Amino acid sequence: MNGVDTNILIYSVDVNEPIKQLKAQQLLQQLARGPVPTLLPWQVIAEFLQQLRKWKSAGKIDHAKFVQHIQTYRLLFPLVFPRADIIDRSLALSEKYSLSHWDSMILAACQSAGITTLYTEDMGAPRTIDGISLVNPF
């Protein structure tokens, strides 16, 4: 299964990054139509929501766009909700690979959900961490 990191969602709506915006939008459309299921870890949608709230507070987007962006991705891909084992997995991944808190949480969520390919520009992609292929689409 596939997963997407927060940066992919952010770039897909960021008009200040037109090249990455187009690539992110194309990737998300491809994943939505592809034969391999794509899941959205809860941590990713939460981080995306946080960024959109910052943009809304700064006047970069209005309330209608804020709601539209969240609903688009929340409905496009099934959400994967955290389980208790994600905390332990996250701690182990963070220690083993020197990952940030959120990166280790996302990878732990991916492991728990059976996601084997994560599209991201973070965590040193392209590389593989504990069976999860990190693919940088940019």
Backbone as ProteinMPNN parsed JSONL, in Angstrom:
{"seq_chain_A": "MNGVDTNILIYSVDVNEPIKQLKAQQLLQQLARGPVPTLLPWQVIAEFLQQLRKWKSAGKIDHAKFVQHIQTYRLLFPLVFPRADIIDRSLALSEKYSLSHWDSMILAACQSAGITTLYTEDMGAPRTIDGISLVNPF", "coords_chain_A": {"N_chain_A": [[0.834, -1.182, 0.0], [0.277, 2.333, -0.457], [1.339, 5.488, 0.932], [1.119, 8.955, 1.84], [3.117, 11.732, 2.736], [2.943, 14.628, 4.856], [4.122, 16.856, 3.595], [3.62, 16.499, 0.887], [0.86, 16.906, 0.639], [0.744, 19.573, 1.501], [2.323, 20.926, -0.44], [0.661, 20.477, -2.623], [-1.327, 22.369, -2.467], [-0.054, 24.759, -2.241], [0.392, 27.771, -3.547], [2.643, 29.288, -3.78], [4.684, 27.665, -4.511], [4.822, 26.731, -7.365], [5.886, 24.737, -9.155], [6.412, 22.468, -7.559], [3.843, 22.26, -6.595], [2.309, 21.483, -8.846], [3.519, 18.981, -9.427], [2.94, 17.592, -7.045], [0.12, 17.608, -7.092], [-0.322, 16.108, -9.437], [0.81, 13.653, -8.666], [-0.891, 12.924, -6.5], [-3.344, 12.66, -7.83], [-2.69, 10.55, -9.537], [-2.164, 8.528, -7.643], [-4.702, 8.311, -6.485], [-6.16, 7.17, -8.527], [-4.798, 4.892, -9.056], [-3.869, 1.348, -9.086], [-2.913, 0.368, -6.693], [-3.805, 0.601, -3.343], [-4.024, 3.715, -1.554], [-3.316, 5.1, 1.525], [-4.044, 7.407, 4.162], [-2.265, 8.409, 6.787], [-3.389, 9.303, 10.039], [-1.795, 11.12, 11.425], [-0.643, 12.599, 9.383], [-2.814, 14.019, 8.19], [-3.458, 15.556, 10.399], [-1.153, 17.161, 10.745], [-1.256, 18.52, 8.323], [-3.658, 19.918, 8.629], [-2.864, 21.6, 10.721], [-0.96, 23.243, 9.393], [-2.61, 24.462, 7.462], [-4.269, 25.905, 9.169], [-2.444, 27.78, 10.143], [-1.927, 29.196, 7.779], [-4.493, 30.202, 7.301], [-4.869, 31.852, 9.557], [-2.913, 33.718, 8.998], [-3.994, 34.953, 6.851], [-3.551, 33.923, 4.373], [-5.11, 31.978, 3.176], [-8.676, 31.686, 2.802], [-11.599, 30.898, 4.832], [-13.278, 29.172, 3.389], [-11.524, 27.94, 1.504], [-9.826, 26.697, 3.303], [-11.528, 24.738, 4.494], [-12.22, 23.347, 2.165], [-9.737, 22.263, 1.279], [-9.049, 20.509, 3.402], [-11.271, 18.741, 3.391], [-11.073, 17.679, 0.799], [-8.761, 15.959, 0.787], [-9.235, 14.38, 2.997], [-11.404, 12.938, 2.212], [-10.543, 11.781, -0.159], [-8.582, 9.802, 0.256], [-8.542, 6.867, 2.302], [-8.528, 7.276, 5.833], [-6.09, 6.393, 8.272], [-6.208, 5.472, 11.495], [-4.494, 6.115, 14.611], [-2.973, 3.55, 16.593], [-2.28, 2.039, 19.773], [0.217, 0.77, 19.663], [1.739, 2.326, 18.012], [3.115, 4.299, 19.36], [5.212, 2.915, 20.709], [6.515, 1.8, 18.475], [7.258, 4.139, 17.18], [9.077, 5.279, 19.01], [11.124, 3.377, 18.883], [11.875, 3.549, 16.161], [12.718, 6.209, 16.005], [14.932, 6.188, 17.708], [16.59, 4.258, 16.458], [17.023, 5.29, 13.86], [17.523, 7.994, 14.125], [15.389, 9.857, 13.79], [13.057, 12.601, 13.515], [10.471, 13.517, 15.863], [7.831, 13.668, 14.633], [8.337, 12.507, 12.129], [9.09, 9.9, 12.854], [6.703, 9.095, 14.042], [4.948, 9.124, 11.862], [6.129, 7.168, 10.204], [5.861, 4.944, 11.898], [3.084, 4.769, 11.985], [2.65, 4.131, 9.325], [3.901, 1.603, 9.184], [2.232, 0.174, 10.929], [-0.15, 0.229, 9.509], [0.422, -1.194, 7.256], [1.55, 0.074, 5.097], [3.799, 0.292, 2.487], [5.126, 1.938, 0.762], [6.055, 5.228, 0.984], [5.373, 8.425, 0.013], [7.361, 11.19, 0.059], [9.358, 14.094, 0.784], [11.043, 14.15, 2.788], [13.113, 12.751, 5.461], [15.395, 11.792, 4.256], [14.715, 10.73, 1.805], [15.312, 9.524, -1.473], [15.134, 6.376, 0.106], [15.131, 3.363, 2.11], [13.426, 2.469, 5.008], [13.158, 0.257, 7.523], [11.622, -1.528, 5.867], [9.916, 0.204, 4.587], [9.617, 1.981, 1.712], [10.871, 5.059, 0.909], [9.891, 7.56, -1.164], [10.838, 10.218, -3.112], [9.005, 12.476, -4.796], [9.759, 14.779, -6.025]], "CA_chain_A": [[0.0, 0.0, 0.0], [0.958, 3.618, -0.512], [0.995, 6.552, 1.86], [1.701, 10.253, 1.493], [3.545, 12.539, 3.87], [2.334, 15.948, 4.953], [4.671, 17.824, 2.638], [2.967, 16.302, -0.412], [-0.43, 17.606, 0.713], [0.993, 21.019, 1.583], [2.728, 21.422, -1.759], [-0.436, 20.391, -3.583], [-2.174, 23.56, -2.34], [0.806, 25.927, -2.019], [0.543, 28.536, -4.789], [3.978, 29.884, -3.802], [5.599, 26.633, -5.02], [4.048, 26.211, -8.497], [6.441, 23.512, -9.745], [6.107, 21.377, -6.629], [2.394, 22.147, -6.507], [1.858, 20.678, -9.98], [3.993, 17.603, -9.238], [2.174, 16.996, -5.945], [-1.241, 17.382, -7.573], [-0.282, 14.982, -10.376], [1.045, 12.434, -7.892], [-2.093, 12.59, -5.741], [-4.33, 12.175, -8.793], [-2.22, 9.236, -9.962], [-2.373, 7.595, -6.535], [-6.146, 8.121, -6.287], [-6.667, 6.323, -9.611], [-3.921, 3.739, -9.231], [-4.34, 0.038, -8.646], [-2.454, 0.105, -5.324], [-4.495, 1.514, -2.423], [-3.271, 4.744, -0.85], [-3.898, 5.436, 2.817], [-3.592, 8.669, 4.744], [-2.127, 8.312, 8.243], [-4.021, 10.37, 10.79], [-0.781, 12.12, 11.764], [-0.445, 13.445, 8.207], [-3.931, 14.959, 8.059], [-3.365, 16.478, 11.529], [-0.107, 18.141, 10.43], [-1.787, 19.324, 7.216], [-4.629, 20.807, 9.251], [-2.11, 22.614, 11.459], [-0.394, 24.189, 8.432], [-3.709, 25.242, 6.897], [-4.708, 26.872, 10.192], [-1.461, 28.872, 10.136], [-2.186, 29.992, 6.581], [-5.765, 30.902, 7.503], [-4.61, 32.924, 10.529], [-2.076, 34.725, 8.35], [-4.725, 35.529, 5.726], [-3.081, 33.332, 3.105], [-6.293, 31.327, 2.619], [-9.902, 32.009, 3.535], [-12.223, 29.751, 5.502], [-13.797, 28.241, 2.376], [-10.381, 27.158, 1.008], [-9.389, 25.876, 4.429], [-12.429, 23.582, 4.569], [-12.116, 22.603, 0.907], [-8.488, 21.493, 1.26], [-9.149, 19.401, 4.359], [-12.257, 17.771, 2.928], [-10.591, 17.011, -0.413], [-7.858, 14.842, 1.072], [-9.852, 13.497, 3.98], [-12.334, 12.071, 1.49], [-9.884, 11.135, -1.292], [-7.873, 8.61, 0.713], [-8.984, 6.403, 3.62], [-7.693, 7.65, 6.969], [-5.629, 5.335, 9.163], [-6.159, 6.046, 12.833], [-3.402, 5.562, 15.415], [-3.185, 2.502, 17.593], [-1.355, 2.183, 20.896], [1.556, 0.291, 19.328], [2.462, 3.33, 17.235], [4.026, 4.998, 20.277], [6.407, 2.083, 20.873], [7.207, 1.728, 17.173], [7.847, 5.459, 16.941], [10.263, 5.415, 19.86], [12.171, 2.505, 18.342], [12.337, 4.112, 14.885], [13.434, 7.449, 16.302], [16.233, 5.806, 18.276], [17.386, 3.496, 15.487], [17.343, 6.054, 12.65], [17.662, 9.417, 14.466], [14.307, 10.58, 13.129], [12.308, 13.555, 14.327], [9.262, 12.973, 16.5], [6.732, 13.481, 13.676], [8.737, 11.535, 11.103], [9.01, 8.552, 13.422], [5.284, 8.792, 14.236], [4.365, 8.807, 10.546], [6.635, 5.853, 9.784], [5.234, 3.931, 12.75], [1.709, 4.634, 11.503], [2.737, 3.406, 8.056], [4.169, 0.192, 9.507], [1.041, -0.387, 11.549], [-1.21, 0.132, 8.499], [0.848, -2.009, 6.124], [2.023, 0.929, 4.007], [5.161, -0.097, 2.119], [5.726, 3.039, 0.007], [5.637, 6.537, 1.488], [5.827, 9.536, -0.823], [7.809, 12.255, 0.938], [10.67, 14.659, 0.456], [11.766, 14.154, 4.056], [13.724, 11.524, 5.991], [16.472, 11.325, 3.386], [14.196, 10.044, 0.615], [14.885, 8.124, -1.502], [15.78, 5.345, 0.919], [14.191, 2.424, 2.723], [13.547, 2.376, 6.467], [12.372, -0.868, 8.078], [10.687, -2.072, 4.887], [9.093, 1.25, 3.95], [10.358, 2.724, 0.684], [10.579, 6.492, 0.891], [10.019, 8.016, -2.549], [10.747, 11.664, -3.264], [8.453, 12.736, -6.118], [10.211, 16.051, -6.558]], "C_chain_A": [[0.877, 1.243, 0.0], [0.493, 4.533, 0.605], [1.633, 7.84, 1.383], [2.022, 11.003, 2.775], [2.898, 13.914, 3.77], [2.834, 16.899, 3.89], [4.04, 17.685, 1.258], [1.627, 17.037, -0.427], [-0.234, 19.114, 0.731], [1.384, 21.572, 0.221], [1.58, 21.415, -2.751], [-1.352, 21.615, -3.548], [-1.368, 24.848, -2.194], [1.078, 26.652, -3.337], [1.912, 29.212, -4.885], [5.048, 28.922, -4.303], [4.965, 25.984, -6.248], [4.59, 24.919, -9.122], [6.141, 22.314, -8.852], [4.602, 21.184, -6.499], [1.869, 21.251, -7.628], [2.272, 19.217, -9.821], [3.203, 16.896, -8.142], [0.751, 16.688, -6.383], [-1.296, 16.191, -8.531], [-0.087, 13.663, -9.641], [-0.224, 12.002, -7.163], [-3.201, 12.07, -6.652], [-3.974, 10.765, -9.266], [-2.478, 8.192, -8.876], [-3.859, 7.3, -6.328], [-6.732, 7.171, -7.331], [-5.906, 5.016, -9.757], [-4.483, 2.45, -8.675], [-3.943, -0.308, -7.203], [-3.157, 1.092, -4.389], [-3.531, 2.506, -1.766], [-4.029, 5.108, 0.407], [-3.3, 6.742, 3.326], [-3.493, 8.507, 6.256], [-2.733, 9.54, 8.934], [-3.033, 11.484, 11.117], [-0.57, 13.098, 10.61], [-1.575, 14.463, 8.084], [-3.918, 15.97, 9.21], [-2.305, 17.548, 11.276], [-0.567, 19.078, 9.313], [-2.785, 20.351, 7.752], [-3.928, 21.94, 10.006], [-1.539, 23.674, 10.515], [-1.484, 25.063, 7.817], [-4.239, 26.269, 7.894], [-3.745, 28.058, 10.276], [-1.707, 29.789, 8.95], [-3.467, 30.804, 6.727], [-5.568, 32.076, 8.463], [-3.799, 34.062, 9.93], [-2.774, 35.387, 7.156], [-4.308, 34.984, 4.368], [-4.2, 32.561, 2.397], [-7.509, 31.744, 3.44], [-10.512, 30.73, 4.107], [-12.719, 28.712, 4.486], [-12.677, 27.355, 1.819], [-9.857, 26.213, 2.08], [-10.212, 24.588, 4.491], [-12.3, 22.719, 3.32], [-10.869, 21.722, 0.884], [-8.552, 20.295, 2.206], [-10.099, 18.33, 3.835], [-11.772, 17.003, 1.699], [-9.76, 15.797, -0.07], [-8.413, 13.886, 2.114], [-10.781, 12.503, 3.291], [-11.67, 11.297, 0.35], [-9.23, 9.816, -0.901], [-8.419, 8.179, 2.079], [-7.983, 6.814, 4.709], [-7.329, 6.413, 7.781], [-5.453, 5.967, 10.529], [-5.09, 5.367, 13.676], [-3.873, 4.472, 16.369], [-2.102, 2.675, 18.654], [0.068, 1.763, 20.533], [2.381, 1.303, 18.542], [3.46, 4.08, 18.12], [5.329, 4.204, 20.421], [7.209, 1.98, 19.58], [7.932, 3.041, 16.882], [9.121, 5.655, 17.753], [11.423, 4.587, 19.321], [12.746, 3.057, 17.038], [13.164, 5.371, 15.097], [14.84, 7.153, 16.812], [17.138, 5.171, 17.219], [17.866, 4.354, 14.317], [17.53, 7.552, 12.888], [16.635, 10.278, 13.726], [13.663, 11.577, 14.083], [11.071, 12.871, 14.912], [8.19, 12.667, 15.462], [7.099, 12.491, 12.583], [8.643, 10.109, 11.635], [7.551, 8.149, 13.672], [4.617, 8.4, 12.916], [4.841, 7.445, 10.069], [6.024, 4.735, 10.617], [3.792, 3.699, 12.321], [1.677, 3.862, 10.184], [2.97, 1.918, 8.299], [2.906, -0.484, 10.026], [-0.068, -0.634, 10.528], [-0.834, -0.746, 7.31], [1.267, -1.2, 4.906], [3.482, 0.58, 3.737], [5.876, 0.963, 1.298], [5.153, 4.345, 0.537], [6.239, 7.605, 0.592], [6.1, 10.728, 0.082], [9.081, 12.875, 0.382], [11.55, 14.704, 1.7], [12.457, 12.814, 4.331], [14.791, 10.942, 5.074], [16.0, 10.566, 2.166], [15.002, 10.471, -0.598], [15.78, 7.229, -0.634], [14.706, 4.417, 1.457], [14.488, 2.357, 4.213], [12.592, 1.275, 6.95], [11.28, -1.35, 7.132], [9.783, -1.056, 4.231], [9.985, 2.024, 2.982], [9.913, 4.174, 0.715], [10.896, 6.999, -0.509], [9.837, 9.522, -2.585], [10.248, 11.973, -4.665], [8.929, 14.031, -6.761], [11.595, 15.935, -7.128]], "O_chain_A": [[2.042, 1.214, 0.396], [-0.599, 4.375, 1.149], [2.586, 7.814, 0.604], [1.295, 10.918, 3.765], [2.377, 14.3, 2.724], [2.053, 17.673, 3.336], [3.939, 18.672, 0.53], [1.302, 17.716, -1.401], [-0.958, 19.849, 0.058], [0.834, 22.58, -0.222], [1.53, 22.268, -3.637], [-2.079, 21.866, -4.51], [-1.949, 25.922, -2.038], [1.893, 26.204, -4.143], [2.299, 29.663, -5.963], [6.196, 29.321, -4.5], [4.6, 24.81, -6.196], [3.802, 24.088, -9.574], [5.677, 21.276, -9.324], [4.136, 20.06, -6.313], [1.065, 20.354, -7.376], [1.468, 18.314, -10.053], [2.838, 15.73, -8.293], [0.229, 15.616, -6.077], [-2.204, 15.364, -8.448], [-0.743, 12.67, -9.955], [-0.59, 10.828, -7.209], [-3.919, 11.14, -6.285], [-4.842, 9.9, -9.381], [-2.957, 7.096, -9.166], [-4.23, 6.165, -6.029], [-7.69, 6.451, -7.05], [-6.326, 4.13, -10.502], [-5.44, 2.449, -7.901], [-4.559, -1.167, -6.572], [-3.107, 2.3, -4.623], [-2.384, 2.177, -1.466], [-5.227, 5.389, 0.369], [-2.187, 7.119, 2.958], [-4.515, 8.471, 6.941], [-2.596, 10.666, 8.458], [-3.393, 12.661, 11.089], [-0.345, 14.287, 10.834], [-1.315, 15.651, 7.892], [-4.322, 17.118, 9.024], [-2.536, 18.722, 11.564], [-0.3, 20.28, 9.35], [-2.751, 21.519, 7.364], [-4.349, 23.095, 9.937], [-1.623, 24.868, 10.802], [-1.301, 26.271, 7.668], [-4.614, 27.376, 7.508], [-4.17, 29.198, 10.459], [-1.698, 31.012, 9.09], [-3.518, 31.965, 6.32], [-6.054, 33.176, 8.201], [-3.969, 35.224, 10.302], [-2.208, 36.278, 6.522], [-4.68, 35.535, 3.332], [-4.234, 32.498, 1.168], [-7.393, 32.105, 4.611], [-10.003, 29.63, 3.891], [-12.588, 27.509, 4.713], [-12.863, 26.146, 1.678], [-9.492, 25.073, 1.795], [-9.66, 23.489, 4.536], [-12.273, 21.492, 3.412], [-10.947, 20.553, 0.506], [-8.15, 19.191, 1.84], [-9.766, 17.146, 3.837], [-12.033, 15.807, 1.574], [-10.021, 14.708, -0.581], [-8.084, 12.699, 2.104], [-10.924, 11.364, 3.736], [-12.185, 10.259, -0.065], [-9.313, 8.832, -1.636], [-8.725, 9.026, 2.919], [-6.769, 6.713, 4.532], [-8.143, 5.506, 7.958], [-4.649, 6.883, 10.703], [-4.804, 4.185, 13.487], [-4.998, 4.481, 16.868], [-1.121, 3.387, 18.437], [1.028, 2.342, 21.043], [3.597, 1.149, 18.422], [4.539, 4.451, 17.658], [6.418, 4.758, 20.272], [8.437, 2.063, 19.595], [9.066, 3.05, 16.402], [10.126, 6.142, 17.234], [12.567, 5.042, 19.306], [13.96, 3.035, 16.833], [14.188, 5.57, 14.444], [15.81, 7.788, 16.399], [18.315, 5.516, 17.11], [18.984, 4.175, 13.833], [17.682, 8.305, 11.927], [16.977, 11.293, 13.118], [13.719, 11.415, 15.302], [10.69, 11.778, 14.492], [7.687, 11.545, 15.403], [6.251, 11.709, 12.153], [8.166, 9.213, 10.937], [7.206, 6.977, 13.527], [3.822, 7.462, 12.865], [4.041, 6.648, 9.579], [5.702, 3.677, 10.078], [3.327, 2.559, 12.295], [0.788, 3.042, 9.956], [2.313, 1.073, 7.69], [2.563, -1.588, 9.602], [-0.836, -1.587, 10.659], [-1.671, -1.015, 6.449], [1.333, -1.735, 3.799], [4.303, 0.573, 4.653], [7.096, 0.907, 1.144], [3.94, 4.552, 0.544], [7.457, 7.684, 0.43], [5.21, 11.217, 0.778], [9.795, 12.248, -0.4], [12.662, 15.231, 1.668], [12.384, 11.88, 3.533], [15.059, 9.741, 5.11], [16.777, 9.837, 1.547], [15.339, 11.647, -0.74], [17.006, 7.33, -0.653], [13.513, 4.662, 1.277], [15.637, 2.21, 4.63], [11.375, 1.375, 6.793], [10.14, -1.558, 7.549], [8.957, -1.42, 3.393], [10.975, 2.638, 3.381], [8.73, 4.479, 0.566], [12.027, 6.882, -0.982], [8.813, 10.044, -2.146], [10.975, 11.761, -5.635], [8.559, 14.349, -7.891], [12.142, 16.92, -7.626]]}, "name": "protein", "num_of_chains": 1, "seq": "MNGVDTNILIYSVDVNEPIKQLKAQQLLQQLARGPVPTLLPWQVIAEFLQQLRKWKSAGKIDHAKFVQHIQTYRLLFPLVFPRADIIDRSLALSEKYSLSHWDSMILAACQSAGITTLYTEDMGAPRTIDGISLVNPF"}
